[in-house]
Amino acid sequence: MLFLLDYLYTSVYAKSIPRNKISYIRSLNEEFIDYVFLGSSRVHNTIDSDVIESITGKKVINLGIQGAKIDDYLLMLKLLNNQKIKVKTVFIQIDYVFNNEGTSMISKSYLMPYIRDSLISSHIKERDLDYYKLKFIPFYRYLVYDYKLGFREFFNSIIGKKPKFNLENGYNPLFGSINTNLKSSLPDYIKKDNKIILEINKFAKELNIEVSYFMAPFCFNTANKDFSSKLKEKIPNLIDYSQLFLEDTYFFNCSHLNDKGAKEFSKRVAFDILKKNQNN
């Protein structure tokens, strides 16, 4: 029974329309994308690819994933390369995630249907003590990640239900604001280094991909704002947008822009890209 369920779930996820950004990348093949944006929800809910495309005239995609960590960004680059996707510049959102290690549970869940793919299998094997259980015990991975790969997602994949946002753009807007007293806090310390960032830089250099790090906006009432200065010491080419907006009307919560703010921010990023290209 478990063998049959495993076969059914794996077959459906392999053949159905993409419903997350990992499966979307796997659906691409031999394309050229000018600008790829990687990050957590602070990219997923922040970068409107259509806005940047309309201003720059270049092909743009937002590959931010909720809760993603730096290790996930490295995997995304490897997946793009695996699909023969040529990228000119990758923009990576970096903030307190610099202090974090490991792979996000959400990103890992999206990998499970493809655990027999050599790249994905190797990635999971190096990072998960349950690798052999996940790969070789029938249906085990779908039980472990039921909250993302359970019957509801299986059924939605069967009927071809599209995700709530357009994967070709990758932007998932937030509307309004959750409260009127926005506040947050950045870490009061920063790690000595982040080895995964060094791996990203090395991998991108080998593929002749330019890497541009940026820090998306936080609301004005954010504690430990000097974290961005500490981060810039670690990443000298960091573009700091953390205090771009002083008004709370642009924010859904203190660390995420609403749709109004995201569109304004995307415009600013696009014009900065144009300015940089003109100066080169």
Short mmCIF file of C-alpha atoms in Angstrom, two decimals:
data_model
loop_
_atom_site.label_atom_id
_atom_site.label_comp_id
_atom_site.label_asym_id
_atom_site.label_seq_id
_atom_site.Cartn_x
_atom_site.Cartn_y
_atom_site.Cartn_z
CA MET A 1 0.00 0.00 0.00
CA LEU A 2 2.76 2.44 0.95
CA PHE A 3 4.65 1.59 -2.25
CA LEU A 4 1.54 2.44 -4.27
CA LEU A 5 0.94 5.71 -2.43
CA ASP A 6 4.57 6.70 -2.87
CA TYR A 7 4.37 5.98 -6.60
CA LEU A 8 1.12 7.92 -7.00
CA TYR A 9 2.25 11.00 -5.08
CA THR A 10 5.64 11.09 -6.77
CA SER A 11 4.13 10.66 -10.24
CA VAL A 12 1.53 13.37 -9.69
CA TYR A 13 4.03 15.90 -8.35
CA ALA A 14 6.42 15.12 -11.22
CA LYS A 15 3.83 15.55 -13.97
CA SER A 16 1.45 18.23 -12.64
CA ILE A 17 1.73 21.96 -13.25
CA PRO A 18 4.22 23.70 -10.93
CA ARG A 19 2.70 24.89 -7.66
CA ASN A 20 5.84 26.11 -5.89
CA LYS A 21 9.11 27.70 -6.93
CA ILE A 22 11.20 24.53 -6.76
CA SER A 23 8.87 22.69 -9.13
CA TYR A 24 8.71 25.82 -11.30
CA ILE A 25 12.50 25.91 -11.70
CA ARG A 26 12.42 22.25 -12.68
CA SER A 27 9.88 23.08 -15.40
CA LEU A 28 12.26 25.56 -17.04
CA ASN A 29 14.89 24.56 -19.57
CA GLU A 30 17.66 26.35 -21.46
CA GLU A 31 16.42 29.89 -20.86
CA PHE A 32 18.13 33.22 -20.21
CA ILE A 33 17.04 35.36 -17.27
CA ASP A 34 18.65 38.74 -16.73
CA TYR A 35 17.83 39.23 -13.07
CA VAL A 36 17.00 36.56 -10.49
CA PHE A 37 15.96 37.59 -6.97
CA LEU A 38 16.59 35.13 -4.14
CA GLY A 39 15.57 35.38 -0.51
CA SER A 40 12.93 34.61 2.06
CA SER A 41 9.45 36.12 2.35
CA ARG A 42 11.26 39.48 2.32
CA VAL A 43 11.72 38.82 -1.40
CA HIS A 44 8.67 36.64 -2.04
CA ASN A 45 6.34 39.40 -0.76
CA THR A 46 8.54 42.33 -1.78
CA ILE A 47 9.91 42.15 -5.33
CA ASP A 48 7.39 42.65 -8.14
CA SER A 49 9.16 41.28 -11.21
CA ASP A 50 6.65 42.90 -13.58
CA VAL A 51 7.49 46.37 -12.23
CA ILE A 52 11.22 45.81 -12.69
CA GLU A 53 10.74 44.32 -16.16
CA SER A 54 8.61 47.28 -17.28
CA ILE A 55 11.34 49.76 -16.24
CA THR A 56 14.49 47.87 -17.25
CA GLY A 57 13.19 45.97 -20.26
CA LYS A 58 14.93 42.87 -18.92
CA LYS A 59 13.63 39.44 -17.93
CA VAL A 60 13.17 39.17 -14.17
CA ILE A 61 11.99 36.47 -11.78
CA ASN A 62 11.35 36.45 -8.05
CA LEU A 63 12.42 33.10 -6.56
CA GLY A 64 12.03 34.09 -2.92
CA ILE A 65 10.58 31.38 -0.66
CA GLN A 66 8.95 31.95 2.69
CA GLY A 67 11.36 31.09 5.50
CA ALA A 68 14.25 30.36 3.14
CA LYS A 69 17.82 30.47 4.46
CA ILE A 70 21.12 31.18 2.74
CA ASP A 71 21.75 27.48 2.13
CA ASP A 72 18.48 27.40 0.18
CA TYR A 73 19.69 30.25 -2.03
CA LEU A 74 22.76 28.22 -2.98
CA LEU A 75 20.57 25.26 -3.91
CA MET A 76 18.33 27.49 -6.06
CA LEU A 77 21.37 28.63 -8.03
CA LYS A 78 22.46 25.02 -8.51
CA LEU A 79 18.96 24.03 -9.65
CA LEU A 80 18.92 26.86 -12.19
CA ASN A 81 22.27 25.71 -13.53
CA ASN A 82 21.03 22.12 -13.60
CA GLN A 83 18.18 23.21 -15.85
CA LYS A 84 20.63 25.08 -18.11
CA ILE A 85 19.21 28.47 -17.12
CA LYS A 86 21.66 31.26 -17.87
CA VAL A 87 21.55 34.15 -15.40
CA LYS A 88 23.19 37.56 -15.76
CA THR A 89 22.78 38.85 -12.20
CA VAL A 90 21.43 37.29 -9.03
CA PHE A 91 20.14 39.66 -6.35
CA ILE A 92 20.23 38.10 -2.88
CA GLN A 93 18.31 39.62 0.04
CA ILE A 94 20.37 39.38 3.18
CA ASP A 95 19.64 40.51 6.74
CA TYR A 96 19.45 38.68 10.08
CA VAL A 97 19.47 35.47 8.03
CA PHE A 98 23.25 35.97 7.89
CA ASN A 99 23.33 34.58 11.44
CA ASN A 100 21.25 31.51 10.58
CA GLU A 101 22.40 28.11 9.42
CA GLY A 102 20.73 25.12 7.82
CA THR A 103 17.91 24.67 5.35
CA SER A 104 14.35 25.84 5.86
CA MET A 105 11.66 23.22 6.42
CA ILE A 106 9.44 24.75 3.73
CA SER A 107 12.17 24.64 1.09
CA LYS A 108 13.09 21.11 2.10
CA SER A 109 9.48 19.96 1.81
CA TYR A 110 9.37 21.18 -1.80
CA LEU A 111 12.38 18.97 -2.59
CA MET A 112 10.91 15.70 -1.34
CA PRO A 113 9.06 14.56 -4.50
CA TYR A 114 12.37 14.86 -6.38
CA ILE A 115 14.64 13.12 -3.87
CA ARG A 116 15.80 10.68 -6.57
CA ASP A 117 17.20 13.55 -8.62
CA SER A 118 21.00 13.39 -8.16
CA LEU A 119 21.49 17.06 -7.25
CA ILE A 120 18.59 17.16 -4.81
CA SER A 121 19.47 13.76 -3.36
CA SER A 122 23.03 14.90 -2.70
CA HIS A 123 21.82 18.15 -1.13
CA ILE A 124 19.48 16.35 1.28
CA LYS A 125 22.02 13.63 2.09
CA GLU A 126 24.56 16.22 3.27
CA ARG A 127 22.04 17.99 5.49
CA ASP A 128 19.48 15.53 6.85
CA LEU A 129 20.20 12.67 9.24
CA ASP A 130 16.98 11.01 8.07
CA TYR A 131 18.14 10.94 4.45
CA TYR A 132 18.03 7.16 4.05
CA LYS A 133 14.59 6.95 5.64
CA LEU A 134 13.31 9.77 3.43
CA LYS A 135 14.67 8.22 0.25
CA PHE A 136 14.14 4.51 0.78
CA ILE A 137 11.15 4.02 3.10
CA PRO A 138 8.05 4.20 0.88
CA PHE A 139 5.86 7.26 1.49
CA TYR A 140 7.88 8.25 4.58
CA ARG A 141 8.85 11.66 3.18
CA TYR A 142 5.23 12.49 2.40
CA LEU A 143 4.20 11.64 5.96
CA VAL A 144 7.00 13.75 7.45
CA TYR A 145 6.13 16.73 5.26
CA ASP A 146 2.40 16.18 5.24
CA TYR A 147 1.75 19.85 6.05
CA LYS A 148 3.08 20.78 2.58
CA LEU A 149 2.77 17.55 0.58
CA GLY A 150 -0.32 15.94 2.08
CA PHE A 151 -3.63 14.98 0.48
CA ARG A 152 -4.80 18.55 -0.06
CA GLU A 153 -1.71 19.45 -2.08
CA PHE A 154 -1.87 16.08 -3.85
CA PHE A 155 -5.49 16.72 -4.85
CA ASN A 156 -4.80 20.30 -5.96
CA SER A 157 -1.98 18.97 -8.13
CA ILE A 158 -4.24 16.33 -9.68
CA ILE A 159 -6.88 18.88 -10.68
CA GLY A 160 -4.24 21.32 -11.95
CA LYS A 161 -5.09 24.08 -9.52
CA LYS A 162 -2.76 27.04 -9.94
CA PRO A 163 -1.02 28.63 -6.94
CA LYS A 164 -2.32 31.89 -5.48
CA PHE A 165 0.40 33.92 -7.19
CA ASN A 166 1.90 33.93 -10.67
CA LEU A 167 5.04 31.79 -10.65
CA GLU A 168 6.38 33.50 -13.77
CA ASN A 169 6.58 36.69 -11.70
CA GLY A 170 7.08 35.08 -8.28
CA TYR A 171 5.69 38.02 -6.32
CA ASN A 172 3.02 37.33 -3.71
CA PRO A 173 1.54 40.65 -2.50
CA LEU A 174 0.46 41.52 1.03
CA PHE A 175 -2.26 44.11 1.47
CA GLY A 176 -2.89 46.68 4.17
CA SER A 177 -1.23 46.46 7.56
CA ILE A 178 -1.71 44.02 10.44
CA ASN A 179 -1.62 46.79 13.06
CA THR A 180 -0.98 50.51 13.56
CA ASN A 181 1.97 50.21 15.94
CA LEU A 182 4.70 48.56 13.91
CA LYS A 183 7.95 47.63 15.60
CA SER A 184 10.64 45.00 15.30
CA SER A 185 14.22 44.26 16.27
CA LEU A 186 17.34 43.19 14.43
CA PRO A 187 20.02 41.09 16.16
CA ASP A 188 22.43 42.89 18.48
CA TYR A 189 25.32 40.76 17.22
CA ILE A 190 26.59 39.33 13.95
CA LYS A 191 28.45 36.10 13.21
CA LYS A 192 32.10 36.19 12.29
CA ASP A 193 31.34 34.83 8.83
CA ASN A 194 28.92 32.79 6.77
CA LYS A 195 30.56 30.00 4.80
CA ILE A 196 27.55 29.50 2.52
CA ILE A 197 27.89 33.06 1.21
CA LEU A 198 31.46 32.24 0.25
CA GLU A 199 30.17 29.14 -1.57
CA ILE A 200 27.56 31.23 -3.38
CA ASN A 201 30.19 33.74 -4.50
CA LYS A 202 32.48 30.96 -5.72
CA PHE A 203 29.70 29.10 -7.54
CA ALA A 204 28.43 32.28 -9.20
CA LYS A 205 31.93 33.28 -10.28
CA GLU A 206 32.44 29.90 -11.94
CA LEU A 207 29.26 30.51 -13.96
CA ASN A 208 30.08 34.16 -14.67
CA ILE A 209 27.03 35.34 -12.70
CA GLU A 210 27.19 38.71 -10.99
CA VAL A 211 26.03 38.61 -7.36
CA SER A 212 24.42 41.66 -5.79
CA TYR A 213 23.44 41.55 -2.10
CA PHE A 214 20.78 43.87 -0.75
CA MET A 215 18.87 44.46 2.47
CA ALA A 216 15.14 45.09 2.03
CA PRO A 217 13.31 47.76 4.07
CA PHE A 218 12.35 47.49 7.72
CA CYS A 219 9.89 49.84 9.39
CA PHE A 220 11.21 52.97 11.11
CA ASN A 221 10.60 51.61 14.61
CA THR A 222 13.21 48.86 14.34
CA ALA A 223 15.70 48.30 17.15
CA ASN A 224 19.41 47.63 16.53
CA LYS A 225 19.44 49.37 13.17
CA ASP A 226 23.23 49.35 13.27
CA PHE A 227 23.05 45.66 12.31
CA SER A 228 23.03 46.80 8.68
CA SER A 229 26.39 48.54 9.21
CA LYS A 230 27.80 45.38 10.78
CA LEU A 231 26.47 43.38 7.83
CA LYS A 232 28.08 45.75 5.36
CA GLU A 233 31.44 45.09 7.01
CA LYS A 234 30.93 41.41 6.18
CA ILE A 235 29.52 42.07 2.70
CA PRO A 236 31.12 45.30 1.38
CA ASN A 237 28.98 45.44 -1.78
CA LEU A 238 25.72 45.23 0.22
CA ILE A 239 23.06 47.68 -0.95
CA ASP A 240 21.30 48.87 2.19
CA TYR A 241 17.62 49.71 1.68
CA SER A 242 16.74 48.90 5.30
CA GLN A 243 15.66 52.48 6.13
CA LEU A 244 14.32 53.44 2.71
CA PHE A 245 10.76 54.05 3.94
CA LEU A 246 10.03 56.03 7.09
CA GLU A 247 6.23 55.81 6.88
CA ASP A 248 4.37 52.75 8.20
CA THR A 249 1.83 53.05 5.38
CA TYR A 250 4.26 51.13 3.17
CA PHE A 251 4.42 48.14 5.52
CA PHE A 252 2.27 45.08 6.15
CA ASN A 253 4.30 44.43 9.28
CA CYS A 254 7.65 45.77 10.41
CA SER A 255 9.71 43.43 8.24
CA HIS A 256 7.43 43.07 5.21
CA LEU A 257 6.21 45.69 2.78
CA ASN A 258 2.59 45.72 1.69
CA ASP A 259 1.67 45.85 -2.00
CA LYS A 260 1.98 49.63 -2.09
CA GLY A 261 5.43 49.52 -0.51
CA ALA A 262 6.58 46.55 -2.60
CA LYS A 263 5.73 48.30 -5.85
CA GLU A 264 7.54 51.47 -4.77
CA PHE A 265 10.53 49.45 -3.63
CA SER A 266 10.60 47.47 -6.88
CA LYS A 267 10.64 50.77 -8.78
CA ARG A 268 13.59 51.98 -6.71
CA VAL A 269 15.49 48.73 -7.32
CA ALA A 270 14.78 48.94 -11.05
CA PHE A 271 16.02 52.52 -11.34
CA ASP A 272 19.14 51.63 -9.34
CA ILE A 273 19.78 48.80 -11.81
CA LEU A 274 19.45 51.23 -14.72
CA LYS A 275 21.77 53.71 -13.02
CA LYS A 276 24.39 51.05 -12.40
CA ASN A 277 24.20 49.82 -16.00
CA GLN A 278 24.65 53.36 -17.30
CA ASN A 279 27.76 53.84 -15.18
CA ASN A 280 29.36 50.57 -16.33
#
